[in-house]
């Protein structure tokens, strides 16, 4: 490996797909524990852009946790609060007002998602009780 190879690899980590000028899918290269790729989405709104996971994280978490359990809800809310994200109808999101905030918020969302899907480390019984 040389510097150029490393540089090309690192700078090609994120890939983008666009849906007109209203939505950008950010393919991150990261995966959920289920090996499902993590994609983030930027959607154009009146005031700017919204960065979200399009409900993907809670769908994955629903297979791991009892999402209605009080301790799980508290943990989810605490993690979202740490990173400054909101949750609405199963979607994790934040409004992005300017380009300078975008890079940090993308990485914050990836860290937040990682912490959420791996929070089983803090519980005695990580799997759903069926």
PDB file of C-alpha atoms in Angstrom:
ATOM      1  CA  UNK A   1       0.000   0.000   0.000  1.00  0.00           C
ATOM      2  CA  UNK A   2       1.202   3.440  -0.826  1.00  0.00           C
ATOM      3  CA  UNK A   3      -0.059   6.931   0.004  1.00  0.00           C
ATOM      4  CA  UNK A   4      -2.027   7.333  -3.245  1.00  0.00           C
ATOM      5  CA  UNK A   5      -3.833   4.020  -2.794  1.00  0.00           C
ATOM      6  CA  UNK A   6      -4.688   4.857   0.796  1.00  0.00           C
ATOM      7  CA  UNK A   7      -5.825   8.347  -0.189  1.00  0.00           C
ATOM      8  CA  UNK A   8      -8.090   7.036  -2.968  1.00  0.00           C
ATOM      9  CA  UNK A   9      -9.560   4.403  -0.650  1.00  0.00           C
ATOM     10  CA  UNK A  10     -10.332   6.881   2.105  1.00  0.00           C
ATOM     11  CA  UNK A  11     -11.749   9.572  -0.167  1.00  0.00           C
ATOM     12  CA  UNK A  12     -14.022   7.059  -1.858  1.00  0.00           C
ATOM     13  CA  UNK A  13     -15.609   5.858   1.388  1.00  0.00           C
ATOM     14  CA  UNK A  14     -18.920   7.675   0.868  1.00  0.00           C
ATOM     15  CA  UNK A  15     -20.857   7.311  -2.338  1.00  0.00           C
ATOM     16  CA  UNK A  16     -23.813   9.469  -3.340  1.00  0.00           C
ATOM     17  CA  UNK A  17     -27.002   8.711  -5.229  1.00  0.00           C
ATOM     18  CA  UNK A  18     -29.375  11.498  -6.096  1.00  0.00           C
ATOM     19  CA  UNK A  19     -33.089  11.582  -6.675  1.00  0.00           C
ATOM     20  CA  UNK A  20     -33.391  14.826  -8.613  1.00  0.00           C
ATOM     21  CA  UNK A  21     -32.488  17.843  -6.540  1.00  0.00           C
ATOM     22  CA  UNK A  22     -34.717  16.865  -3.590  1.00  0.00           C
ATOM     23  CA  UNK A  23     -32.913  13.856  -2.115  1.00  0.00           C
ATOM     24  CA  UNK A  24     -29.354  12.589  -1.780  1.00  0.00           C
ATOM     25  CA  UNK A  25     -28.606   9.089  -0.512  1.00  0.00           C
ATOM     26  CA  UNK A  26     -25.262   8.823   1.278  1.00  0.00           C
ATOM     27  CA  UNK A  27     -23.945   5.268   1.058  1.00  0.00           C
ATOM     28  CA  UNK A  28     -21.560   5.175   3.997  1.00  0.00           C
ATOM     29  CA  UNK A  29     -19.692   1.904   3.659  1.00  0.00           C
ATOM     30  CA  UNK A  30     -20.679   1.043   7.246  1.00  0.00           C
ATOM     31  CA  UNK A  31     -23.106  -1.762   8.103  1.00  0.00           C
ATOM     32  CA  UNK A  32     -25.536  -2.691  10.828  1.00  0.00           C
ATOM     33  CA  UNK A  33     -24.772  -5.871  12.818  1.00  0.00           C
ATOM     34  CA  UNK A  34     -27.127  -7.638  10.377  1.00  0.00           C
ATOM     35  CA  UNK A  35     -24.686  -6.721   7.583  1.00  0.00           C
ATOM     36  CA  UNK A  36     -27.302  -4.379   6.126  1.00  0.00           C
ATOM     37  CA  UNK A  37     -25.501  -1.341   4.679  1.00  0.00           C
ATOM     38  CA  UNK A  38     -26.056   1.950   6.496  1.00  0.00           C
ATOM     39  CA  UNK A  39     -27.308   4.698   4.220  1.00  0.00           C
ATOM     40  CA  UNK A  40     -28.139   8.217   5.297  1.00  0.00           C
ATOM     41  CA  UNK A  41     -30.387  10.584   3.418  1.00  0.00           C
ATOM     42  CA  UNK A  42     -30.404  14.328   2.812  1.00  0.00           C
ATOM     43  CA  UNK A  43     -33.833  15.619   1.897  1.00  0.00           C
ATOM     44  CA  UNK A  44     -34.500  19.145   0.681  1.00  0.00           C
ATOM     45  CA  UNK A  45     -37.009  21.030   2.814  1.00  0.00           C
ATOM     46  CA  UNK A  46     -38.121  24.641   2.759  1.00  0.00           C
ATOM     47  CA  UNK A  47     -35.621  25.818   5.375  1.00  0.00           C
ATOM     48  CA  UNK A  48     -32.645  23.770   4.159  1.00  0.00           C
ATOM     49  CA  UNK A  49     -31.915  20.046   4.392  1.00  0.00           C
ATOM     50  CA  UNK A  50     -32.815  17.192   6.729  1.00  0.00           C
ATOM     51  CA  UNK A  51     -30.292  14.414   7.392  1.00  0.00           C
ATOM     52  CA  UNK A  52     -32.014  11.158   8.344  1.00  0.00           C
ATOM     53  CA  UNK A  53     -31.818   7.390   8.395  1.00  0.00           C
ATOM     54  CA  UNK A  54     -35.306   6.966   6.803  1.00  0.00           C
ATOM     55  CA  UNK A  55     -36.375   4.691   9.717  1.00  0.00           C
ATOM     56  CA  UNK A  56     -33.725   2.096   8.866  1.00  0.00           C
ATOM     57  CA  UNK A  57     -32.101   2.016  12.323  1.00  0.00           C
ATOM     58  CA  UNK A  58     -35.255   1.384  14.347  1.00  0.00           C
ATOM     59  CA  UNK A  59     -36.338  -1.306  11.864  1.00  0.00           C
ATOM     60  CA  UNK A  60     -33.054  -3.118  12.499  1.00  0.00           C
ATOM     61  CA  UNK A  61     -33.274  -2.489  16.255  1.00  0.00           C
ATOM     62  CA  UNK A  62     -36.805  -3.894  16.348  1.00  0.00           C
ATOM     63  CA  UNK A  63     -35.310  -7.309  15.578  1.00  0.00           C
ATOM     64  CA  UNK A  64     -32.860  -7.020  18.477  1.00  0.00           C
ATOM     65  CA  UNK A  65     -34.706  -5.157  21.237  1.00  0.00           C
ATOM     66  CA  UNK A  66     -38.131  -4.805  22.735  1.00  0.00           C
ATOM     67  CA  UNK A  67     -38.418  -1.167  21.675  1.00  0.00           C
ATOM     68  CA  UNK A  68     -41.392  -0.480  23.943  1.00  0.00           C
ATOM     69  CA  UNK A  69     -39.546  -1.523  27.099  1.00  0.00           C
ATOM     70  CA  UNK A  70     -38.948   1.496  29.365  1.00  0.00           C
ATOM     71  CA  UNK A  71     -35.212   0.838  29.772  1.00  0.00           C
ATOM     72  CA  UNK A  72     -34.749   0.533  25.999  1.00  0.00           C
ATOM     73  CA  UNK A  73     -36.761   3.724  25.369  1.00  0.00           C
ATOM     74  CA  UNK A  74     -34.699   5.576  27.972  1.00  0.00           C
ATOM     75  CA  UNK A  75     -31.455   4.375  26.446  1.00  0.00           C
ATOM     76  CA  UNK A  76     -32.545   5.370  22.922  1.00  0.00           C
ATOM     77  CA  UNK A  77     -33.593   8.824  24.121  1.00  0.00           C
ATOM     78  CA  UNK A  78     -30.339   9.295  26.030  1.00  0.00           C
ATOM     79  CA  UNK A  79     -28.205   8.384  23.013  1.00  0.00           C
ATOM     80  CA  UNK A  80     -30.212  10.683  20.722  1.00  0.00           C
ATOM     81  CA  UNK A  81     -29.860  13.502  23.248  1.00  0.00           C
ATOM     82  CA  UNK A  82     -26.070  13.033  23.445  1.00  0.00           C
ATOM     83  CA  UNK A  83     -25.754  13.507  19.684  1.00  0.00           C
ATOM     84  CA  UNK A  84     -28.516  16.114  19.334  1.00  0.00           C
ATOM     85  CA  UNK A  85     -30.754  14.067  17.045  1.00  0.00           C
ATOM     86  CA  UNK A  86     -34.537  13.896  17.023  1.00  0.00           C
ATOM     87  CA  UNK A  87     -36.822  10.900  16.600  1.00  0.00           C
ATOM     88  CA  UNK A  88     -40.154  11.115  14.811  1.00  0.00           C
ATOM     89  CA  UNK A  89     -42.249   8.186  13.599  1.00  0.00           C
ATOM     90  CA  UNK A  90     -39.230   5.887  13.785  1.00  0.00           C
ATOM     91  CA  UNK A  91     -36.929   8.216  11.844  1.00  0.00           C
ATOM     92  CA  UNK A  92     -33.744   9.614  13.348  1.00  0.00           C
ATOM     93  CA  UNK A  93     -33.057  13.050  11.912  1.00  0.00           C
ATOM     94  CA  UNK A  94     -31.596  16.528  12.247  1.00  0.00           C
ATOM     95  CA  UNK A  95     -32.056  19.714  10.276  1.00  0.00           C
ATOM     96  CA  UNK A  96     -28.913  20.928   8.509  1.00  0.00           C
ATOM     97  CA  UNK A  97     -28.760  24.678   8.004  1.00  0.00           C
ATOM     98  CA  UNK A  98     -25.372  24.989   6.287  1.00  0.00           C
ATOM     99  CA  UNK A  99     -22.697  22.959   4.547  1.00  0.00           C
ATOM    100  CA  UNK A 100     -20.183  23.517   7.336  1.00  0.00           C
ATOM    101  CA  UNK A 101     -22.288  21.407   9.719  1.00  0.00           C
ATOM    102  CA  UNK A 102     -22.901  18.563   7.294  1.00  0.00           C
ATOM    103  CA  UNK A 103     -19.663  16.593   7.624  1.00  0.00           C
ATOM    104  CA  UNK A 104     -19.752  16.602  11.424  1.00  0.00           C
ATOM    105  CA  UNK A 105     -23.424  15.623  11.526  1.00  0.00           C
ATOM    106  CA  UNK A 106     -22.894  12.705   9.107  1.00  0.00           C
ATOM    107  CA  UNK A 107     -20.181  11.292  11.348  1.00  0.00           C
ATOM    108  CA  UNK A 108     -22.250  12.035  14.473  1.00  0.00           C
ATOM    109  CA  UNK A 109     -25.180  10.125  12.983  1.00  0.00           C
ATOM    110  CA  UNK A 110     -22.988   7.131  12.191  1.00  0.00           C
ATOM    111  CA  UNK A 111     -21.663   7.148  15.758  1.00  0.00           C
ATOM    112  CA  UNK A 112     -25.188   7.516  17.142  1.00  0.00           C
ATOM    113  CA  UNK A 113     -26.478   4.622  15.038  1.00  0.00           C
ATOM    114  CA  UNK A 114     -23.532   2.468  16.115  1.00  0.00           C
ATOM    115  CA  UNK A 115     -24.209   3.201  19.751  1.00  0.00           C
ATOM    116  CA  UNK A 116     -27.934   2.502  19.378  1.00  0.00           C
ATOM    117  CA  UNK A 117     -27.652  -0.835  17.600  1.00  0.00           C
ATOM    118  CA  UNK A 118     -24.962  -2.022  20.008  1.00  0.00           C
ATOM    119  CA  UNK A 119     -26.610  -0.891  23.234  1.00  0.00           C
ATOM    120  CA  UNK A 120     -27.323  -4.548  24.058  1.00  0.00           C
ATOM    121  CA  UNK A 121     -23.936  -4.462  25.761  1.00  0.00           C
ATOM    122  CA  UNK A 122     -25.636  -2.523  28.568  1.00  0.00           C
ATOM    123  CA  UNK A 123     -28.526  -4.943  29.096  1.00  0.00           C
ATOM    124  CA  UNK A 124     -28.567  -8.336  30.781  1.00  0.00           C
ATOM    125  CA  UNK A 125     -30.622 -10.006  28.048  1.00  0.00           C
ATOM    126  CA  UNK A 126     -30.008  -8.418  24.646  1.00  0.00           C
ATOM    127  CA  UNK A 127     -32.430 -10.492  22.602  1.00  0.00           C
ATOM    128  CA  UNK A 128     -36.169 -10.000  22.441  1.00  0.00           C
ATOM    129  CA  UNK A 129     -38.107 -12.337  24.678  1.00  0.00           C
ATOM    130  CA  UNK A 130     -40.577 -14.206  22.483  1.00  0.00           C
TER     131      UNK A 130
END
